[in-house]
Tab-separated table of N, CA and C in Angstrom:
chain	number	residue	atom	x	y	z
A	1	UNK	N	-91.518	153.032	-47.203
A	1	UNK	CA	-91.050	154.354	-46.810
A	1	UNK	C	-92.199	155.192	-46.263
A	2	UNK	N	-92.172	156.504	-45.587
A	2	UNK	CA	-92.849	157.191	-44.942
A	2	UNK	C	-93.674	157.884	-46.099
A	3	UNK	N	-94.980	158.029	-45.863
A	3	UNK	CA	-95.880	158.538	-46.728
A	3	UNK	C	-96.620	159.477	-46.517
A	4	UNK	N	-96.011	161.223	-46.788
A	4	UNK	CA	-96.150	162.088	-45.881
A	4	UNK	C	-97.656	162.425	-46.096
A	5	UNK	N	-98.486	162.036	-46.534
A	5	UNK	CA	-100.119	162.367	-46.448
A	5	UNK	C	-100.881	161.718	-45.730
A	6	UNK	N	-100.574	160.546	-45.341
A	6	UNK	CA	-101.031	159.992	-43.955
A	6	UNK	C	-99.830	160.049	-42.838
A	7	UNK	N	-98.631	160.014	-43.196
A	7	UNK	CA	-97.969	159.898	-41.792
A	7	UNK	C	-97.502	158.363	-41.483
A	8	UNK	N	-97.788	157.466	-42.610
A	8	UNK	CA	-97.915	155.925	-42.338
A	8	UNK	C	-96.766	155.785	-43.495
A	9	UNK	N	-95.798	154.962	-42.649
A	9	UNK	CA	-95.684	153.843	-43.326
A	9	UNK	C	-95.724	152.637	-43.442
A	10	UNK	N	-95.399	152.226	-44.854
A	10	UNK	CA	-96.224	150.798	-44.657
A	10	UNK	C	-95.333	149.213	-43.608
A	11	UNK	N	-96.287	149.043	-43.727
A	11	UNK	CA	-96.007	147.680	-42.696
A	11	UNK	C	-95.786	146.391	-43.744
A	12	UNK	N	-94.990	145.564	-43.473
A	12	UNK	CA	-95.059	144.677	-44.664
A	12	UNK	C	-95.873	143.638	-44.206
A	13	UNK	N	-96.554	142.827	-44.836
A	13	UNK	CA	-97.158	141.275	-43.894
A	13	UNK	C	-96.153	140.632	-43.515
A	14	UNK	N	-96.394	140.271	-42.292
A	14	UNK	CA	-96.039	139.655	-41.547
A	14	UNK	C	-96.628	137.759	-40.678
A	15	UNK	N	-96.390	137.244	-41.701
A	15	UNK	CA	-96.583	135.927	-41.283
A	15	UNK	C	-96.392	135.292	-40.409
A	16	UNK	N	-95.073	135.694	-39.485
A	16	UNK	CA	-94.826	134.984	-38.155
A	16	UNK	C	-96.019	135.841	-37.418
A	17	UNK	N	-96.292	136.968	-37.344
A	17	UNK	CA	-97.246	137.833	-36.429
A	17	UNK	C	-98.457	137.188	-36.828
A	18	UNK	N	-99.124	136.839	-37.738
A	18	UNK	CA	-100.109	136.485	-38.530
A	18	UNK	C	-101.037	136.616	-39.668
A	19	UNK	N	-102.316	136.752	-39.521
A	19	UNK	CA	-102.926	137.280	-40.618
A	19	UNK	C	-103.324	138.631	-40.079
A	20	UNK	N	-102.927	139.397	-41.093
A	20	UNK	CA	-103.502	141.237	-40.775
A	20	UNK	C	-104.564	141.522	-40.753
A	21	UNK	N	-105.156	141.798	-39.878
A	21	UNK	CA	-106.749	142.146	-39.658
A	21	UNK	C	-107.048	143.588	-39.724
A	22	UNK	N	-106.391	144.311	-39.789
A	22	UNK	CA	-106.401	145.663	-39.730
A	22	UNK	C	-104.922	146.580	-40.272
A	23	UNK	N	-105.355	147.584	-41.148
A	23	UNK	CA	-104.092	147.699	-41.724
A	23	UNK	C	-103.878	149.226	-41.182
A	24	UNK	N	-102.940	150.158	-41.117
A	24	UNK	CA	-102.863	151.685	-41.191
A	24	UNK	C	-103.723	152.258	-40.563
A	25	UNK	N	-104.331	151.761	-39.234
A	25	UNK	CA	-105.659	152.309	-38.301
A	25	UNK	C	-105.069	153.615	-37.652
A	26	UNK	N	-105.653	154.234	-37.462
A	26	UNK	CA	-105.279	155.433	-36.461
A	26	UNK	C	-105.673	155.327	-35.070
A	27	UNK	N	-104.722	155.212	-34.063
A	27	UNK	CA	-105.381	155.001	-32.849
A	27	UNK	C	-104.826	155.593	-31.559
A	28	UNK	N	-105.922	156.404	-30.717
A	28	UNK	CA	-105.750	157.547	-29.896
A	28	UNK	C	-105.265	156.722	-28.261
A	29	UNK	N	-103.938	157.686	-28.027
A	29	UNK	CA	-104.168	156.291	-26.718
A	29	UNK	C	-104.053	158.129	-25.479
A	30	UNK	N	-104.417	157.494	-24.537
A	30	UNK	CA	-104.220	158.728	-23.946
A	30	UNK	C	-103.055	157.965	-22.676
A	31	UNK	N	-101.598	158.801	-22.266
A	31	UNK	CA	-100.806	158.134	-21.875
A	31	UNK	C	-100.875	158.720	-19.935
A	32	UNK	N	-101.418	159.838	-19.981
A	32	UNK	CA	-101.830	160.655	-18.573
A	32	UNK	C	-103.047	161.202	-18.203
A	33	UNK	N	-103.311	160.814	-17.189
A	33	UNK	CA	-104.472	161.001	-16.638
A	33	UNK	C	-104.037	162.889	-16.242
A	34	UNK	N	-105.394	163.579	-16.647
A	34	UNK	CA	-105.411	164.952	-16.532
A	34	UNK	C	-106.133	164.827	-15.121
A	35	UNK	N	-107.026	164.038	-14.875
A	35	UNK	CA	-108.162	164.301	-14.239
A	35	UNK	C	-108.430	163.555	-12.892
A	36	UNK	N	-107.476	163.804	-11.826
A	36	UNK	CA	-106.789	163.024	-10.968
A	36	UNK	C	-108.588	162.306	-9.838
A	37	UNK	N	-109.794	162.595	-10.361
A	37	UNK	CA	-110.983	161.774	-9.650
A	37	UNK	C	-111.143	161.009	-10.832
A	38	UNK	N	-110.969	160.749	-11.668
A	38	UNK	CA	-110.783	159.587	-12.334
A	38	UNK	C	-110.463	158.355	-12.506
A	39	UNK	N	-111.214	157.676	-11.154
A	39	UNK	CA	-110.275	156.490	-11.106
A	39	UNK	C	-109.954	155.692	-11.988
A	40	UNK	N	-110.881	155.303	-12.906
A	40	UNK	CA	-110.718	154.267	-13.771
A	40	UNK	C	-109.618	154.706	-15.045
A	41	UNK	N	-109.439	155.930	-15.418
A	41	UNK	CA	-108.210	155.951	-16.097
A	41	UNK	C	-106.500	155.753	-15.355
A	42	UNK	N	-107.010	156.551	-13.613
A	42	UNK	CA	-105.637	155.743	-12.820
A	42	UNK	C	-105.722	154.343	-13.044
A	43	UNK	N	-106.305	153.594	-12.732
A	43	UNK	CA	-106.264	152.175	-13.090
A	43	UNK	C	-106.239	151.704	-14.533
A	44	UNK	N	-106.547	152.325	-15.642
A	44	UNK	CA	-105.876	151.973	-16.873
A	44	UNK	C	-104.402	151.927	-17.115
A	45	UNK	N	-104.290	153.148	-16.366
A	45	UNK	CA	-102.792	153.973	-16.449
A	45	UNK	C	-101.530	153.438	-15.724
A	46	UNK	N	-102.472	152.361	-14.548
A	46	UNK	CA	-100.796	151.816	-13.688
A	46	UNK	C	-99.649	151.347	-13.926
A	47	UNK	N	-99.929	150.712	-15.475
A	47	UNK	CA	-98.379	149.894	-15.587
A	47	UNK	C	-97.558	150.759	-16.903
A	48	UNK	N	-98.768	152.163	-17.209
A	48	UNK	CA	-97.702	153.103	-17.981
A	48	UNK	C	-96.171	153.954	-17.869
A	49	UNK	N	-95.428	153.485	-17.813
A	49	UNK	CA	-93.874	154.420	-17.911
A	49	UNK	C	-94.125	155.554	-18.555
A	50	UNK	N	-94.568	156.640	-18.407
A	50	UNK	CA	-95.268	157.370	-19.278
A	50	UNK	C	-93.672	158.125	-19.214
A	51	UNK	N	-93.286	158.593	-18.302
A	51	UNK	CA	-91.699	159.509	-18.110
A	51	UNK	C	-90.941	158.471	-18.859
A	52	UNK	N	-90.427	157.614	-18.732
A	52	UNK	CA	-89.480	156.377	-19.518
A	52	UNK	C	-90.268	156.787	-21.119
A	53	UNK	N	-90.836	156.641	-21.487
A	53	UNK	CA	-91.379	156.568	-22.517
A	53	UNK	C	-91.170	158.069	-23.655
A	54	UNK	N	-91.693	158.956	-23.283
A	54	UNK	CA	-91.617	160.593	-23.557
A	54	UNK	C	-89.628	160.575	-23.567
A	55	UNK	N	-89.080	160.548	-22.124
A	55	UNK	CA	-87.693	160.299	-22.667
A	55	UNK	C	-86.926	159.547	-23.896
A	56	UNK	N	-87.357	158.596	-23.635
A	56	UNK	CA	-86.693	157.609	-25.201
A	56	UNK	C	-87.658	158.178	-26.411
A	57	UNK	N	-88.513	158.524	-26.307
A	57	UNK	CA	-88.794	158.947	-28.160
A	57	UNK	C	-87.946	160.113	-28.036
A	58	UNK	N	-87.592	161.352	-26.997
A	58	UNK	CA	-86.980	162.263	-27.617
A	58	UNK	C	-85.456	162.080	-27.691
A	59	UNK	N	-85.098	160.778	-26.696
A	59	UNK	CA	-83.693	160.591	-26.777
A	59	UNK	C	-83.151	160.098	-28.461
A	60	UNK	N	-84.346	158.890	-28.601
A	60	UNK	CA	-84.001	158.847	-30.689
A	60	UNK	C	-84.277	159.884	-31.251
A	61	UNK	N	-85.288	161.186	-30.870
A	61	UNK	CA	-85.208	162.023	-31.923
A	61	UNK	C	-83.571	163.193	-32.065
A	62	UNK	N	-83.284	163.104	-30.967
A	62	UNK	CA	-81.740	164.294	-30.647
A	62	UNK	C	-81.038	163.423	-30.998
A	63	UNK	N	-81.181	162.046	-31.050
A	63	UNK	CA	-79.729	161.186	-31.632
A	63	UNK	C	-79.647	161.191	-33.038
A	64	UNK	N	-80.572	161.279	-33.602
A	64	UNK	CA	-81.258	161.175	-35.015
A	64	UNK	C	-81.568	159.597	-35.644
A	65	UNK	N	-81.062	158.568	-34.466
A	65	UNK	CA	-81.855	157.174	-34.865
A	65	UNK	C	-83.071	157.272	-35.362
A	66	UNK	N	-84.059	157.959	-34.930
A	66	UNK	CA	-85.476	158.043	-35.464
A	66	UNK	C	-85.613	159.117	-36.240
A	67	UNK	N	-86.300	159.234	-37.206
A	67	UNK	CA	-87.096	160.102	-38.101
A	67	UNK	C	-88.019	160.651	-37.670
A	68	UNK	N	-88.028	162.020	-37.498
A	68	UNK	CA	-88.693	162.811	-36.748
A	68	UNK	C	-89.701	163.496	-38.004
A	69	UNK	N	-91.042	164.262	-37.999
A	69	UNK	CA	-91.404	164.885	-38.872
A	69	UNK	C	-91.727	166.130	-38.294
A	70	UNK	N	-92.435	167.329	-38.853
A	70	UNK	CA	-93.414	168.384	-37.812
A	70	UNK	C	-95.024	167.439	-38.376
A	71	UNK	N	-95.577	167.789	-37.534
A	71	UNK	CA	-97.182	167.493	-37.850
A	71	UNK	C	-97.827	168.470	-38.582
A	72	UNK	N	-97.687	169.534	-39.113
A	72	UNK	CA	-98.495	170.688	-39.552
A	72	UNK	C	-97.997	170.513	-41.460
A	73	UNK	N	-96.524	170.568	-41.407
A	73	UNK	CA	-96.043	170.291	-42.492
A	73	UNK	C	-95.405	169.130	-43.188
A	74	UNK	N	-95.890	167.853	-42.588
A	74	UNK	CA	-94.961	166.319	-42.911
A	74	UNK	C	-93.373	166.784	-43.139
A	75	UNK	N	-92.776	167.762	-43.330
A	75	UNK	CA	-91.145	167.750	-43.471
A	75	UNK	C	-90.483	167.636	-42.203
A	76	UNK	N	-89.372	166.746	-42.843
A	76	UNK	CA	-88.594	166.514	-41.963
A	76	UNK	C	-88.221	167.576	-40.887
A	77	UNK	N	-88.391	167.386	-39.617
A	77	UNK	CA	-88.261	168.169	-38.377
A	77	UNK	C	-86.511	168.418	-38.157
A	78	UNK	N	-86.004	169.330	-38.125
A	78	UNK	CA	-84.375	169.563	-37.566
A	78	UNK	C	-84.617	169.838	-36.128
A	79	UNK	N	-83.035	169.094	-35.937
A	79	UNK	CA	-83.072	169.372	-34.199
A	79	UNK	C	-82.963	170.446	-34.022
A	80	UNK	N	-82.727	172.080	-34.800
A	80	UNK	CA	-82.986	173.436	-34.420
A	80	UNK	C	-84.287	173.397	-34.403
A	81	UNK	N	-85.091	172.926	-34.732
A	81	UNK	CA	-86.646	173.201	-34.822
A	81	UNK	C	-87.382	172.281	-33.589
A	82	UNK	N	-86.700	170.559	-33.505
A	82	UNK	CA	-86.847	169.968	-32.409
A	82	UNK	C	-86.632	171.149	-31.020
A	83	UNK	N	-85.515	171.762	-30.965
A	83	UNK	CA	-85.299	172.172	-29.760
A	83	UNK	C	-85.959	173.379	-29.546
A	84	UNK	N	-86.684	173.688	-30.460
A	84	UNK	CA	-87.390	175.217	-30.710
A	84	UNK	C	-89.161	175.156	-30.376
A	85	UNK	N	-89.221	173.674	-30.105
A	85	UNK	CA	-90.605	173.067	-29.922
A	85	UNK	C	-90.237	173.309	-28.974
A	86	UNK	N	-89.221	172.417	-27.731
A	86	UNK	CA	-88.936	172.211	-26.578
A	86	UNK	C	-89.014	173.044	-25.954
A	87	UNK	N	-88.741	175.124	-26.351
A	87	UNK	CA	-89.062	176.002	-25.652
A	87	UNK	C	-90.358	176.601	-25.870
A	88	UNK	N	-91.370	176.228	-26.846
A	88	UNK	CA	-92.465	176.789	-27.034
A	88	UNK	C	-93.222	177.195	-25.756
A	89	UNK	N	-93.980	178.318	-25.459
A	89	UNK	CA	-94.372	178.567	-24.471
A	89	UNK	C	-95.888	177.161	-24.085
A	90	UNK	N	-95.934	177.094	-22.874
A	90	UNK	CA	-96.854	176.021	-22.724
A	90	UNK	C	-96.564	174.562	-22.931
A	91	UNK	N	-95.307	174.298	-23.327
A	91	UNK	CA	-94.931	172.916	-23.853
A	91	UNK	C	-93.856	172.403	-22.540
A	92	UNK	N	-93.981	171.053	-21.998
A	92	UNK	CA	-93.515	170.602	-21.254
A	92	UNK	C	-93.051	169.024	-21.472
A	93	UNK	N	-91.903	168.291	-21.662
A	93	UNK	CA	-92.376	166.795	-21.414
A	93	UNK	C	-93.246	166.347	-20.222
A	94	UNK	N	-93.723	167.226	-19.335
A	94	UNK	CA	-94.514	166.619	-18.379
A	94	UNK	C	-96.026	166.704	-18.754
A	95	UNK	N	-96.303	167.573	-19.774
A	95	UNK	CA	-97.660	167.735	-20.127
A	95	UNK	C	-97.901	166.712	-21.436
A	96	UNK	N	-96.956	166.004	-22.176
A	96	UNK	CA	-97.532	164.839	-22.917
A	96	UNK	C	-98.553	164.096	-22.443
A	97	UNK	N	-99.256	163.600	-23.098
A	97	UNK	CA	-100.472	162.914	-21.988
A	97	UNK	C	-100.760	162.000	-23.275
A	98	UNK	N	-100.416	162.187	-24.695
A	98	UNK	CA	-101.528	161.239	-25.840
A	98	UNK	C	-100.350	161.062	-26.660
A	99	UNK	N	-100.547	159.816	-27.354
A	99	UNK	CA	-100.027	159.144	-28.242
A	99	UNK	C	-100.989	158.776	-29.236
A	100	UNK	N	-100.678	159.069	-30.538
A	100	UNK	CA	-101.709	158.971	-31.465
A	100	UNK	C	-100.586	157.753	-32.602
A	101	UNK	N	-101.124	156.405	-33.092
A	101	UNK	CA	-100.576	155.765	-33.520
A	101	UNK	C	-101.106	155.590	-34.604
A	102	UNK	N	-99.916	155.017	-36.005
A	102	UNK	CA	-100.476	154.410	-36.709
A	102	UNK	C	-100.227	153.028	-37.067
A	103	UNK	N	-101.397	152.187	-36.604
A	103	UNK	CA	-100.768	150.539	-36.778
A	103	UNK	C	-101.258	149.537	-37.104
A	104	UNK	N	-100.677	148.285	-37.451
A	104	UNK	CA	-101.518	147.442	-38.050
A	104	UNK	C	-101.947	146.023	-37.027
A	105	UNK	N	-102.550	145.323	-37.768
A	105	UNK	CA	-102.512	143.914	-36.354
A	105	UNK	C	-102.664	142.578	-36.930
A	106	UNK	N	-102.037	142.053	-35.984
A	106	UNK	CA	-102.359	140.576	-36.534
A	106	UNK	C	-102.841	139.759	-35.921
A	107	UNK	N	-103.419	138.692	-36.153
A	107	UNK	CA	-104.153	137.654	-35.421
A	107	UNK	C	-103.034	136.533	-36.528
A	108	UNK	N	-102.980	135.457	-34.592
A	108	UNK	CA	-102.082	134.244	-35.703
A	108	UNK	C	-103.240	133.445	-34.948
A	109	UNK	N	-104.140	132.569	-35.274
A	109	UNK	CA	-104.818	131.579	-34.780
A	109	UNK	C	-104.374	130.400	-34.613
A	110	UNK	N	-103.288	130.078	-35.187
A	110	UNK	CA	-102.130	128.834	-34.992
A	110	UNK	C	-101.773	129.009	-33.711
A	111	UNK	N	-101.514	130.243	-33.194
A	111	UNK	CA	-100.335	130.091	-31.593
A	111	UNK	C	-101.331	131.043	-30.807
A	112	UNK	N	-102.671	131.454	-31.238
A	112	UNK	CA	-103.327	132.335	-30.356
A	112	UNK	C	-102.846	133.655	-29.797
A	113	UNK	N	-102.132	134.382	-30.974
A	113	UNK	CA	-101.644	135.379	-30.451
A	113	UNK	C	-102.095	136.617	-31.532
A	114	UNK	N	-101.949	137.729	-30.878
A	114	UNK	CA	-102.504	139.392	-31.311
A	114	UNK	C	-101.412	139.960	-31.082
A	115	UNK	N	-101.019	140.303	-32.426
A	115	UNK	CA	-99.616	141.518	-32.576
A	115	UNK	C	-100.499	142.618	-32.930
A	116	UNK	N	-99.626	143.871	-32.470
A	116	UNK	CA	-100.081	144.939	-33.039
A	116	UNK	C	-98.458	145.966	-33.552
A	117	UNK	N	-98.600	146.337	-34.603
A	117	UNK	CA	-97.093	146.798	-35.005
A	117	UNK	C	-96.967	148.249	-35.054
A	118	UNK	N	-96.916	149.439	-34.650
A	118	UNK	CA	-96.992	150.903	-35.332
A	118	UNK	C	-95.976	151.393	-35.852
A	119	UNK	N	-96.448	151.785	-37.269
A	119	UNK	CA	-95.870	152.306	-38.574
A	119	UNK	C	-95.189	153.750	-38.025
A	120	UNK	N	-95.813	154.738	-37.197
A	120	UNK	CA	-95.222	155.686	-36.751
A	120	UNK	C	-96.590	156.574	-35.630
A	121	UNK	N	-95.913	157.268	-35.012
A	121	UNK	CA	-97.104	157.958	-33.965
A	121	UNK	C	-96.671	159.740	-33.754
A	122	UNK	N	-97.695	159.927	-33.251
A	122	UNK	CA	-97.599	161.331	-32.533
A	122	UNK	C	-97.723	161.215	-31.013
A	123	UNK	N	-96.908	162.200	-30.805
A	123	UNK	CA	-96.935	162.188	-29.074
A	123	UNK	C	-97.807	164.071	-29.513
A	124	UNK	N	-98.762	164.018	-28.073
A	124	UNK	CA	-99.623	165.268	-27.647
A	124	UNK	C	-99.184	165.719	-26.422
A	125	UNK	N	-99.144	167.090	-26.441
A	125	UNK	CA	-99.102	167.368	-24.969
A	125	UNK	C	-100.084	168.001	-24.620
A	126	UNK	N	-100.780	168.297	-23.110
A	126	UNK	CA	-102.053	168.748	-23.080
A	126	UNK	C	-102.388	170.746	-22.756
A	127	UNK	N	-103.237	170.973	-23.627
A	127	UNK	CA	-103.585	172.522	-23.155
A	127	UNK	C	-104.619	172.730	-22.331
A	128	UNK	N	-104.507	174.235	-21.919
A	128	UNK	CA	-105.638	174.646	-20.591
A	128	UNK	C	-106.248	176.055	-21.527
A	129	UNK	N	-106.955	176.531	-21.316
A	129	UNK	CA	-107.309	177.734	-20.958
A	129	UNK	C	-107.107	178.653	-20.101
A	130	UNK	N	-107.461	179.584	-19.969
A	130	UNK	CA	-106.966	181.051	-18.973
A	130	UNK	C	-107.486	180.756	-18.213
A	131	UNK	N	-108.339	179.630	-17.818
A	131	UNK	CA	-109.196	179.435	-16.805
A	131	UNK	C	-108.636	177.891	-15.946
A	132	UNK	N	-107.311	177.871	-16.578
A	132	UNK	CA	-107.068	175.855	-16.615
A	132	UNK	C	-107.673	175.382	-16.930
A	133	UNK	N	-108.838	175.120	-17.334
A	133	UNK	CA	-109.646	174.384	-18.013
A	133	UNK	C	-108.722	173.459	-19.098
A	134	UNK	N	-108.982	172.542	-19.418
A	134	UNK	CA	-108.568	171.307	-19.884
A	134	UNK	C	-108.877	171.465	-21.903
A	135	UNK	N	-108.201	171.500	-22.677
A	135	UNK	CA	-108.807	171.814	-23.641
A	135	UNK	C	-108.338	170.842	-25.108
A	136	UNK	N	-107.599	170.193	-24.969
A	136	UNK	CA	-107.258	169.173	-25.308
A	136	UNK	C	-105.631	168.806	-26.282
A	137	UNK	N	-104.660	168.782	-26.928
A	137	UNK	CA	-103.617	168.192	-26.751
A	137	UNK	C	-103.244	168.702	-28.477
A	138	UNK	N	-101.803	169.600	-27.971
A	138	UNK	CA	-101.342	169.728	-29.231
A	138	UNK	C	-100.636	168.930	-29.440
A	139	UNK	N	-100.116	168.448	-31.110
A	139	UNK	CA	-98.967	167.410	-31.739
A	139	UNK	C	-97.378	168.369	-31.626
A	140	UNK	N	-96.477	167.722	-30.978
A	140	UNK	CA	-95.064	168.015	-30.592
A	140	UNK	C	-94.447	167.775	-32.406
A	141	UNK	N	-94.855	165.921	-32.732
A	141	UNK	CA	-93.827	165.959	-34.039
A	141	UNK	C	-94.390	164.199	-34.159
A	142	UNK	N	-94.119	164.110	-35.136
A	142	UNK	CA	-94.547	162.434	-35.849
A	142	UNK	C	-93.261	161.260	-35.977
A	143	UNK	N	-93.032	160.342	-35.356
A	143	UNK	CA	-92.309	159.516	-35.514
A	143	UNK	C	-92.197	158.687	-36.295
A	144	UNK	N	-91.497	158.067	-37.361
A	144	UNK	CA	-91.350	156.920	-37.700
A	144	UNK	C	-90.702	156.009	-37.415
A	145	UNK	N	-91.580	154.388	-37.345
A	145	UNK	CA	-91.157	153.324	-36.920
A	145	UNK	C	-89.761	152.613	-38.025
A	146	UNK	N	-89.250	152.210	-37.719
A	146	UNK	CA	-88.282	150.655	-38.422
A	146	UNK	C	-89.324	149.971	-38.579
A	147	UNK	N	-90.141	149.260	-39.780
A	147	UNK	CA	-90.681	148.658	-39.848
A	147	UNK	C	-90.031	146.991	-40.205
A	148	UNK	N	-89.005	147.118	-40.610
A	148	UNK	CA	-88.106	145.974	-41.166
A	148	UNK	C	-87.697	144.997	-39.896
């Protein structure tokens, strides 16, 4: 079950995936490039659905398939409060840019393969200053995975 002081829940071992090499890691992914002379994050970034993606986590969170949390207070997030994010001033699905995960991994050395599973994540969207300046990415709300 969800373990509201990290935000993790647990992952069970997983033997077909392999041996767990890493358990409950926290890991920052950034899903949009802010910084359009950047080439090398455009080229990280090419095969991201970043719009496909931002849609379906909020399409499970308004359906209520997924378990939504707030980030400030681990309680459960309501879709009056979901939709009350959605008008916050400065908040856009187009300004998501980071995904913050929590997950585990496996190495199977039998079939040469690297799973990686996440227990649940945060999506960020990005802030500016009065100046646009770039300033870095508030948490919208915390997801939890189906780990089963």
């Amino acid at each position: 079950s969800y373990h509201p002081a990290t935000g993790a829940a647990p992952v069970p071992a997983d033997t077909f995936a392999g041996l767990p090499v890493a358990e409950g890691i926290i890991q920052d992914i950034i899903i949009k490039n802010n910084d359009p002379g950047d080439l090398w994050a455009e080229e990280c970034l090419q095969g991201m659905k970043r719009k496909m993606l931002v849609d379906m986590v909020f399409d499970l969170a308004y359906s209520g398939r997924a378990q939504v949390y707030d980030f400030d207070t681990n309680e459960p997030l309501s879709l009056k409060n979901l939709k009350k994010k959605e008008r916050e001033p400065g908040f856009s699905r187009e300004k998501i840019g980071k995904i913050q995960c929590i997950e585990s991994w496996y190495l199977n050395p039998g079939k040469v393969t690297f799973t990686k599973k996440v227990s649940s994540f945060v999506i960020g969207y990005e802030t500016y200053d009065s100046q646009g300046n770039f300033r870095g990415y508030l948490p919208v709300f915390r997801m939890v995975m189906n780990t089963r």
